[in-house]
Structures are given as structure tokens and as C-alpha cells.
Coordinates of C-alpha atoms in Angstrom, one line a residue:
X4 CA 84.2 105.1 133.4
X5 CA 83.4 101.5 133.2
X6 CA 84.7 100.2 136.7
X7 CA 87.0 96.8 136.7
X8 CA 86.5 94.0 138.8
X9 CA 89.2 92.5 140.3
X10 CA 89.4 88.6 141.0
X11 CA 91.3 87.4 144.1
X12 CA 93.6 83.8 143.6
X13 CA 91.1 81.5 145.1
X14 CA 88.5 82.8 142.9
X15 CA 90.3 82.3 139.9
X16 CA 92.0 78.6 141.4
X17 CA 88.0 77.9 141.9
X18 CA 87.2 78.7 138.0
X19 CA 90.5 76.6 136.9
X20 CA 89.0 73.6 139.5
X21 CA 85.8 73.6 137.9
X22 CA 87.0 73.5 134.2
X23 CA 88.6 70.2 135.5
X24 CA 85.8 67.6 134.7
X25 CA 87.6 65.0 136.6
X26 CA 88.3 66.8 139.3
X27 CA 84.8 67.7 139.4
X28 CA 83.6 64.2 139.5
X29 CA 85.6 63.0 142.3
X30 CA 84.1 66.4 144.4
X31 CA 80.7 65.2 143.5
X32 CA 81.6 61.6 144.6
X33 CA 83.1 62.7 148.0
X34 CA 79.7 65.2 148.5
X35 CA 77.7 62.6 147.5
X36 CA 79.7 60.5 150.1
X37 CA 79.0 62.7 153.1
X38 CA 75.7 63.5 153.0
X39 CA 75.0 59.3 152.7
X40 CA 77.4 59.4 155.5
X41 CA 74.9 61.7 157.5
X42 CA 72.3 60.3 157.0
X43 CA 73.2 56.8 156.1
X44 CA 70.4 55.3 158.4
X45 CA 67.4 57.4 157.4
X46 CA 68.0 56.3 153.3
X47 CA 69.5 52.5 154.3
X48 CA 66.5 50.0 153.4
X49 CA 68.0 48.6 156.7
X50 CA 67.7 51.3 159.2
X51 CA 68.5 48.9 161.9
X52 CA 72.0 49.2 164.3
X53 CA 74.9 48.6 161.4
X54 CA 72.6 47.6 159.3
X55 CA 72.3 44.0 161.0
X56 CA 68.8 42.8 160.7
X57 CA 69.6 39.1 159.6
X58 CA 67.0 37.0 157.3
X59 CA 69.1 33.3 157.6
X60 CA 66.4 32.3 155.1
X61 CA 67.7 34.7 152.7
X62 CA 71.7 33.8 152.6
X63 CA 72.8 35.1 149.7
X64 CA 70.0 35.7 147.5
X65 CA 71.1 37.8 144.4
X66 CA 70.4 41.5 143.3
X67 CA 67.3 42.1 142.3
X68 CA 65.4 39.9 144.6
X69 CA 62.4 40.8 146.2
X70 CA 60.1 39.2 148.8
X71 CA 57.0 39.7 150.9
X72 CA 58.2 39.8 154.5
X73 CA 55.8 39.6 158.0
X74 CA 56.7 41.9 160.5
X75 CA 56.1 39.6 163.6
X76 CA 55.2 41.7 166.6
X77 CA 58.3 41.6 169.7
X78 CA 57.2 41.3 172.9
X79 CA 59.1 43.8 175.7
X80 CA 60.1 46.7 172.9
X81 CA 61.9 49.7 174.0
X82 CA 61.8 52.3 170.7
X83 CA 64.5 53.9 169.8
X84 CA 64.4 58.2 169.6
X85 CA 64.5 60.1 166.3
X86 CA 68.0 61.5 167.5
X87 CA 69.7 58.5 168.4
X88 CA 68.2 56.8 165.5
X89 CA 69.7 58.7 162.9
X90 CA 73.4 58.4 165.1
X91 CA 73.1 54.6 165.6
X92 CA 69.9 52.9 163.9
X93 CA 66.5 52.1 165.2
X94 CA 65.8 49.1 167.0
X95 CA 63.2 47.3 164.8
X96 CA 60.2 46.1 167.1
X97 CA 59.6 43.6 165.2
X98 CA 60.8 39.6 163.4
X99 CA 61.6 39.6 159.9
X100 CA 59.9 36.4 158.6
X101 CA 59.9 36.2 155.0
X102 CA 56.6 35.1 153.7
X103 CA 55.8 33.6 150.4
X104 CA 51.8 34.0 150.6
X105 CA 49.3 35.1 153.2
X106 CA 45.6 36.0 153.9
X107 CA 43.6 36.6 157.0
X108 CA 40.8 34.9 159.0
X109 CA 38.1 35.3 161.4
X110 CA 40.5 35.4 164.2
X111 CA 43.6 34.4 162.8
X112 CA 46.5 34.8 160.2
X113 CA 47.4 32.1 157.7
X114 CA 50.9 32.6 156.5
X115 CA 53.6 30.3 154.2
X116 CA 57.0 31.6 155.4
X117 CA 60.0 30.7 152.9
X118 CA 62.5 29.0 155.0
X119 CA 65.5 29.2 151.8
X120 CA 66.1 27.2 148.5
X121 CA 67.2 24.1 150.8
X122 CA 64.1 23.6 153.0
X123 CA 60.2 23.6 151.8
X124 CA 58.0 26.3 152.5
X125 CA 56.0 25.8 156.0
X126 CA 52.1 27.0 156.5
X127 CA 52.0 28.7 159.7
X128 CA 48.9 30.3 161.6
X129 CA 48.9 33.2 164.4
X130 CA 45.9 34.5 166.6
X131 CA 45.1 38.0 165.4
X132 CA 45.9 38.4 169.3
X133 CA 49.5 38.8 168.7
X134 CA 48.9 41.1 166.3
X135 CA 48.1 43.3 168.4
X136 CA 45.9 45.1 166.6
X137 CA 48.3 46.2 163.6
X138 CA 47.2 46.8 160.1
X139 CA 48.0 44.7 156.6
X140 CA 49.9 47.5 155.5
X141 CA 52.0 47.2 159.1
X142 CA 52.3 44.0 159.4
X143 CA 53.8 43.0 155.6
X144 CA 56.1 45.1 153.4
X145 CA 58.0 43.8 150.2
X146 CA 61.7 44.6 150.3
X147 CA 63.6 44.4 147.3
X148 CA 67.6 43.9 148.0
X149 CA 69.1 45.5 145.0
X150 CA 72.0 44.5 146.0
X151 CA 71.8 41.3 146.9
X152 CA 72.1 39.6 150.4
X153 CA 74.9 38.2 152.2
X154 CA 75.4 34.8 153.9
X155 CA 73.4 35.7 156.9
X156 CA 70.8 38.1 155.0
X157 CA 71.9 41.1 155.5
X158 CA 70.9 43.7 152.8
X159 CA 74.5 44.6 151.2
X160 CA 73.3 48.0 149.9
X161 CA 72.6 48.8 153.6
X162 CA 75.6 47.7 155.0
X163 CA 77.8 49.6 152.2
X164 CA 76.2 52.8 152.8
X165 CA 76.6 52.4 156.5
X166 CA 79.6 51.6 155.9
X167 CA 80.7 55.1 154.3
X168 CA 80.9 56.3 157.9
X169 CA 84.0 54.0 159.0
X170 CA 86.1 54.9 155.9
X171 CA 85.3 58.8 156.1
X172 CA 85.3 59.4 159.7
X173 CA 89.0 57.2 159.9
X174 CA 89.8 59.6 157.1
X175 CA 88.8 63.0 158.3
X176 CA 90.2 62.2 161.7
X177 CA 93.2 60.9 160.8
X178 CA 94.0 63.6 158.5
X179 CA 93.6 66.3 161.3
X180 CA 95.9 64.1 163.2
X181 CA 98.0 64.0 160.6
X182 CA 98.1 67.4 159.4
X183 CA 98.6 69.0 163.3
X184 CA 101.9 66.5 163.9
X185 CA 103.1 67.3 160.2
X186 CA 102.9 71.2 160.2
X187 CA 104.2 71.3 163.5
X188 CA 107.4 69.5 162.8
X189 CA 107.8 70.5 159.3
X190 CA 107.2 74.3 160.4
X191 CA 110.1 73.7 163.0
X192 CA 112.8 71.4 160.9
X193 CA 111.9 74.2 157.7
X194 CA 112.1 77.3 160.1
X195 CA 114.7 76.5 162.4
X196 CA 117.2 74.3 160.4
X197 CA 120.5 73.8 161.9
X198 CA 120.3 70.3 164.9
X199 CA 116.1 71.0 165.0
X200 CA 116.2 69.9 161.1
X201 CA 118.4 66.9 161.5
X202 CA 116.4 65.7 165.0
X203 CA 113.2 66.3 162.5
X204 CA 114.4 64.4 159.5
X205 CA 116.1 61.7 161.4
X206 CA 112.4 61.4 162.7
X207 CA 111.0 61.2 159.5
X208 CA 114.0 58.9 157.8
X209 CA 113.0 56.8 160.6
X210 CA 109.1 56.8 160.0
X211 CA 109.1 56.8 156.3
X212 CA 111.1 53.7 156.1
X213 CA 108.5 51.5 157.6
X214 CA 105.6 50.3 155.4
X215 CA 102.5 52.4 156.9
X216 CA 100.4 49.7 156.7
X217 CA 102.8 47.6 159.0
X218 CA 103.2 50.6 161.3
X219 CA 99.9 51.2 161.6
X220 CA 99.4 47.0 162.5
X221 CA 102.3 47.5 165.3
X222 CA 100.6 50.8 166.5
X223 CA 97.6 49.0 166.6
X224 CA 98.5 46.1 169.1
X225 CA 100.7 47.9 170.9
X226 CA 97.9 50.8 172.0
X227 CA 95.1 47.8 172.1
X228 CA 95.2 48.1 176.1
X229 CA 95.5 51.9 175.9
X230 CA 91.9 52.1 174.1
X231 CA 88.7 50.6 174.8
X232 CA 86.8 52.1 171.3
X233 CA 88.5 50.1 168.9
X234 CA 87.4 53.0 166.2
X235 CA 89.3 55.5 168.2
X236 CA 92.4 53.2 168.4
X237 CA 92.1 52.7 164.3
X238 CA 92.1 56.9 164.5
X239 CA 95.1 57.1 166.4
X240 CA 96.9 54.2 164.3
X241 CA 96.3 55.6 161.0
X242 CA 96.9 59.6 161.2
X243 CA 100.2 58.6 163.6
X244 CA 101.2 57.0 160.3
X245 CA 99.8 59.7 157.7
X246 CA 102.1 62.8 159.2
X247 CA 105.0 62.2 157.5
X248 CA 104.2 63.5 153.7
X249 CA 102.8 66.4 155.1
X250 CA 106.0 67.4 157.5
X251 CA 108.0 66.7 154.3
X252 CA 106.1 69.3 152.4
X253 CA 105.8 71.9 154.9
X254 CA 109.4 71.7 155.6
X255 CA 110.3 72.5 151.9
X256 CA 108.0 75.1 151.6
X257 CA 108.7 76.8 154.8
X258 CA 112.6 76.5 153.8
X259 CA 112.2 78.4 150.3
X260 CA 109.5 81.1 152.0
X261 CA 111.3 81.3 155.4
X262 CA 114.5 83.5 153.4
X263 CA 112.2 86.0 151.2
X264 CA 111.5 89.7 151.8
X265 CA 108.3 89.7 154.2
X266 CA 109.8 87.7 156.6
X267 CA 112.7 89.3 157.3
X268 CA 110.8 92.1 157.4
X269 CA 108.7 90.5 160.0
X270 CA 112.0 89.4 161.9
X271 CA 113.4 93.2 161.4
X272 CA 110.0 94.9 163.6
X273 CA 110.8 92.0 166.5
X274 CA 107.7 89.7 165.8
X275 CA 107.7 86.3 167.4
X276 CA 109.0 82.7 165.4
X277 CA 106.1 81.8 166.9
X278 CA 103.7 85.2 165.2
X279 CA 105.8 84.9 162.0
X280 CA 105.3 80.8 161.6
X281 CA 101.3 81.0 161.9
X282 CA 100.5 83.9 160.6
X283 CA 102.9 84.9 157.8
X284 CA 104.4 81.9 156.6
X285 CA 101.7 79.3 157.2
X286 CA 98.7 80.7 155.2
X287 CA 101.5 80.8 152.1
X288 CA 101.5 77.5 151.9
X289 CA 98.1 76.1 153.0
X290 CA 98.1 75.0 149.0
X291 CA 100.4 72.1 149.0
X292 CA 98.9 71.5 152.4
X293 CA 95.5 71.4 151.3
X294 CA 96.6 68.8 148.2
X295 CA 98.5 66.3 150.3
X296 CA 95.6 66.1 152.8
X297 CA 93.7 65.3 149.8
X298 CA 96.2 62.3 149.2
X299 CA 96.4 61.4 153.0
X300 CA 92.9 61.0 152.9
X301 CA 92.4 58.5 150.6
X302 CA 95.9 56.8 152.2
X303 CA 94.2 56.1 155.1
X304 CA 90.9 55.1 153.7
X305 CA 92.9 52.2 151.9
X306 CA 94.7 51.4 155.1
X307 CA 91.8 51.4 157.4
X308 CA 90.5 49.5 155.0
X309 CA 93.7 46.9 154.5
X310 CA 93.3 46.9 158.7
X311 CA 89.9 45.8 158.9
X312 CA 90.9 43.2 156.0
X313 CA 93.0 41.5 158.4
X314 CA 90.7 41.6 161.1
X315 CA 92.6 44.4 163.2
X316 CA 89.9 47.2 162.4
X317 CA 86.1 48.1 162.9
X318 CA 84.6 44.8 164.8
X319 CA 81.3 42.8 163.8
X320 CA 78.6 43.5 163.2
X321 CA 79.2 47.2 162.5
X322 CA 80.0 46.7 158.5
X323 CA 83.1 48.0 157.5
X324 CA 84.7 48.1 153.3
X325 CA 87.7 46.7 154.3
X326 CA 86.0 43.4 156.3
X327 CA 82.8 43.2 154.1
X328 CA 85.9 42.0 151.1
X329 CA 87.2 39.7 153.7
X330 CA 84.2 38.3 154.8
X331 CA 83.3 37.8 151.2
X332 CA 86.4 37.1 149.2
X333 CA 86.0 33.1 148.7
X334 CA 83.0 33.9 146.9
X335 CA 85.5 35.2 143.9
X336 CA 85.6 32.3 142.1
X337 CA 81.8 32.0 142.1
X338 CA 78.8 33.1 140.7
X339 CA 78.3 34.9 143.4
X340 CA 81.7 37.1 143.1
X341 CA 79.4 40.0 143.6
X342 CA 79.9 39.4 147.3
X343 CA 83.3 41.1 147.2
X344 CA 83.0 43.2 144.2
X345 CA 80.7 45.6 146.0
X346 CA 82.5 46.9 148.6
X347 CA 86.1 46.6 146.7
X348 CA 84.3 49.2 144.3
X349 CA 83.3 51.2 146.7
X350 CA 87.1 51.8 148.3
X351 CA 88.0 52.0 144.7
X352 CA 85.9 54.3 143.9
X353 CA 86.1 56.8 147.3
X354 CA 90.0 56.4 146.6
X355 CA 89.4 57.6 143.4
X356 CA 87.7 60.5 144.3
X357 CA 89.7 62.1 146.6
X358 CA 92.7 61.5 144.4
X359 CA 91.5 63.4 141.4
X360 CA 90.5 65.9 143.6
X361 CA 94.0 66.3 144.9
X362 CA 95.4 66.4 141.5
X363 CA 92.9 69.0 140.5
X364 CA 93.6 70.9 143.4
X365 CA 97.2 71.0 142.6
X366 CA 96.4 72.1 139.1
X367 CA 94.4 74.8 140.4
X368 CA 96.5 76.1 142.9
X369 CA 99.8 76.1 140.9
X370 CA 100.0 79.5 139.0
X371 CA 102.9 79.5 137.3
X372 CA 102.6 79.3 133.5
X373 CA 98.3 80.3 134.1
X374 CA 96.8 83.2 132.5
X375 CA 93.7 83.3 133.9

């Protein structure tokens, strides 16, 4: 007899979420995402602390450009370890000095440097001394900055990918804030009802008619002196404002589930509100949960992001999305609107991401009228 294999929900949810092409995408984008994340200063051409290593010579060169650069020795270097390289860049132990032609001597270096399209190029010679004993292939390396430079030199594609940390650790962090504040007070408006439900919604009346983007501002300067990490105070701001979608939900879902059969029962053999909230209602709905975290996420990438904009967020040099576009948004009207088009792409396009995910997940999740 020809046994039959039985397939659970999320198996079959997973089959319906891959069929969704789009949906697929975005997951790829937000993978993609994290593991540049992770290891954002191992693949950065600019491995150095938020990607900061400045070539004034090089103000905003264009894509593309390439150029033979000295690596002139520092005096006094402490090196940074492998460990605390990958978690905050390695110190670079030497001068960037962009170089249009060089060659060696008997005891010396011969080298032009490029001092930029305004000044001419200047000859310049060291004693091999200072080189202390390095090799050619040491001392010179040609970097190519596909993206382009900024107006202090800064390699753009570095800074983007370093970047990708700010917008998906605000994210991530305000989402758990988020989601712990939301279930909680959804769970006891939806379970409860009666004055615990009007205290709750009056809460949430009160919250949802503030633009989150101006709460989040207020929050912001009114915490300032509460919070030395100005990251963690951009954590706090953001998921304080993310939690009211999610109490929403949870509160409709937990009034429809909270009157059916298996929790009366559970009422009926004297478990705990507390038992029969987490572990017989709660992993019932961890669907529309899961979806509006999706949507919370990419919320409070675009309000980190609208934060930073305005100068209230991530502080320079560490290179954030949201005040990369402001540093580079009278460059529009140029033909160098590339400046700003970078890094408003890539909010677009992490926004994007995690929104199609979040509709594919609801898709997925949603069984009525599915067959398979």
C-alpha cells in the first residue's frame, strides 16, 4: 500500500511563497542585504572606519574612474585586529596620495601626485627610507570607484554598503520593539475587552493620530539627554513609533479567536489568561504578525532614513541612506545628480523588498479559497 505523505501549513505556505516571483525577489534582495551587512567591511573597496578614507584631490570624480594611488607610510600605527576590523573597519596605516606616474631610483622615489582638475600635477621625491622597506606592489594599488566619489573623496560604493548596517539594524531593532509593545497591548485590549480595551485604544487613537515621522522627531529630542549612542536613541524613537499597526492587528485577531471552541476549553480545565494568551492563542496568529512586521520594517527604514535627512539621525562620518541624499541633494540639478540617486535607490529599493515580501507573505499565509 502506497503510503501518503502528509504536508503541514507552513510547508505548503512555503511552496505558495516561492511560486510568488516577486515575492521571491524582494527575499533575495533583503538576503543579499544581510550578508553585505555582515560583512560590509571585508567586501567595501574602503575597508576603513565608515568608510571615511578621504582623497580631497578626488571630490567628485565620476563612476568609472580609476587611478594609481601611493600608499604613503604613517608614522606611530597602531593595527587594527581581524575581529574588530570586520565590527568597525581597519585603520589604514597608511596616506592615500593619488599619483599620476611614478618610478624608482637609487635611493629614492620619483612620484607626480594629481592634486584635482583645478591645480597642476606636482613632481615629488621621497628617500626609499620612508619607505621602510615596502614593496611596488605595497606601496601603489589602482582603485577604480565604480561609483563615483563624493565631495571629499570618499568612495560612494563604500559608504552605501556600509551603510546597509544603519537601515537594517534600526529596522530589526525597532521591529522587536515594536512587535513586544504591540502584542502585549493588543493581546490585553483583544483578550480582556471591557475598560482594558477602551484604556488600549484610547492609547492607540492617541498614537495613531500623530504623523510617525513627527513623533519619532519629538521622541528624539526629548530622550537626547536620556542617551549618549545616538543609534540607540534612533532605536528607541522609531520602534516606540512602529507598535501601533501591530497592537491593531493582534487585537482583532485575538477578539475573533479569543470566543472559539479551544479556548473555552482551555478556560473550562482552569488554565491561566496568562497560559491561554501565549501559548494557545498567540501561535494562531503569528501570520498577520509576521506580515505587518514585514511592513514595520520597511516603515522604519524610510523614517530612519527621513531622520537622518533632517539631520536628527546617524552622525558624520558614519554614512547613513537617509544623510548621504541630504548631503548630496543640490547636486540634482547637475550632471552630477548621481550624488543623490545612489543612496535614494538604495532605500527605494530595500523598501521594496521588504514590502513585496510582506504581500507575499500574506498571500501565502491566507488559506481561504487555496487548494494546494
Amino acid at each position: 500500500m502506497k503510503e501518503i505523505k502528509s504536508t503541514s501549513l507552513n510547508q505548503k505556505a512555503w511552496k505558495r511563497l516561492k511560486r510568488n516571483k516577486s515575492a521571491m525577489f524582494g527575499l533575495g534582495v533583503i538576503i543579499f542585504s544581510v550578508v553585505l551587512a555582515l560583512l560590509a567591511y571585508v567586501v567595501s573597496p574602503d575597508n576603513s572606519p565608515s568608510g571615511n578614507e578621504q582623497i580631497l584631490q578626488l571630490e567628485t570624480h565620476p563612476p568609472g574612474y580609476s587611478i594609481q594611488v601611493f600608499k604613503k607610510p604613517k608614522h606611530g600605527f597602531t593595527s587594527t585586529g581581524v575581529l574588530e576590523g570586520i565590527k568597525s573597519g581597519f585603520a589604514k596605516n597608511y596616506e592615500p596620495v593619488p599619483v599620476l606616474d611614478y618610478r624608482f631610483g637609487k635611493d629614492s622615489l620619483h612620484y607626480t601626485e594629481y592634486r584635482g582638475r583645478v591645480f597642476k600635477p606636482e613632481p615629488k621625491t621621497l628617500s626609499l627610507t620612508e619607505l621602510k622597506g615596502k614593496t611596488e606592489r605595497e606601496l601603489f594599488e589602482k582603485k577604480t570607484f565604480l561609483l563615483g566619489t563624493d565631495k571629499f573623496g570618499r568612495d560612494i560604493l563604500s559608504r552605501l554598503i556600509i551603510g546597509v548596517r544603519v537601515s537594517l539594524s534600526v529596522g530589526l531593532v525597532a521591529v522587536i520593539i515594536s512587535l513586544f509593545i504591540g502584542i502585549a497591548l493588543g493581546a490585553l485590549a483583544g483578550y480582556f475587552k471591557g475598560w482594558v480595551d477602551d484604556s488600549i485604544m484610547w492609547l492607540i487613537n492617541v498614537f495613531w493620530s500623530i504623523p510617525t515621522l513627527l513623533l519619532a522627531m519629538g521622541l528624539y529630542v526629548s530622550a537626547v539627554n536620556f542617551f549618549d549612542d545616538k543609534l540607540t536613541l534612533i532605536f528607541v524613537a522609531v520602534g516606540i513609533t512602529m507598535w501601533v499597526e501591530t497592537a491593531r492587528i493582534v487585537r482583532g485577531q485575538f477578539l475573533s479567536i479569543r470566543e472559539l471552541e479551544y479556548v473555552s476549553a482551555a478556560k473550562s480545565l482552569g488554565y491561566s489568561d496568562v497560559r491561554i494568551i501565549f501559548l494557545h492563542i498567540l501561535p494562531n496568529i503569528l501570520g498577520p504578525v509576521i506580515v505587518v512586521a514585514c511592513a514595520n520594517f520597511a516603515n522604519a527604514i524610510l523614517v530612519e532614513s527621513g531622520l537622518s535627512y533632517i539631520g536628527l539621525g546617524i552622525q558624520p562620518p558614519a554614512p547613513s541612506w537617509g544623510s548621504m541624499l541630504n548631503e548630496y541633494k543640490d547636486f540634482i540639478d547637475t550632471n552630477k545628480a548621481y550624488l543623490a540617486l545612489f543612496p535614494g535607490l538604495a532605500i527605494m529599493l530595500l523598501v521594496l523588498a521588504f514590502n513585496l515580501v510582506g504581500n507575499g507573505l500574506r498571500d501565502a499565509l491566507d488559506v481561504k479559497g487555496q487548494l494546494d
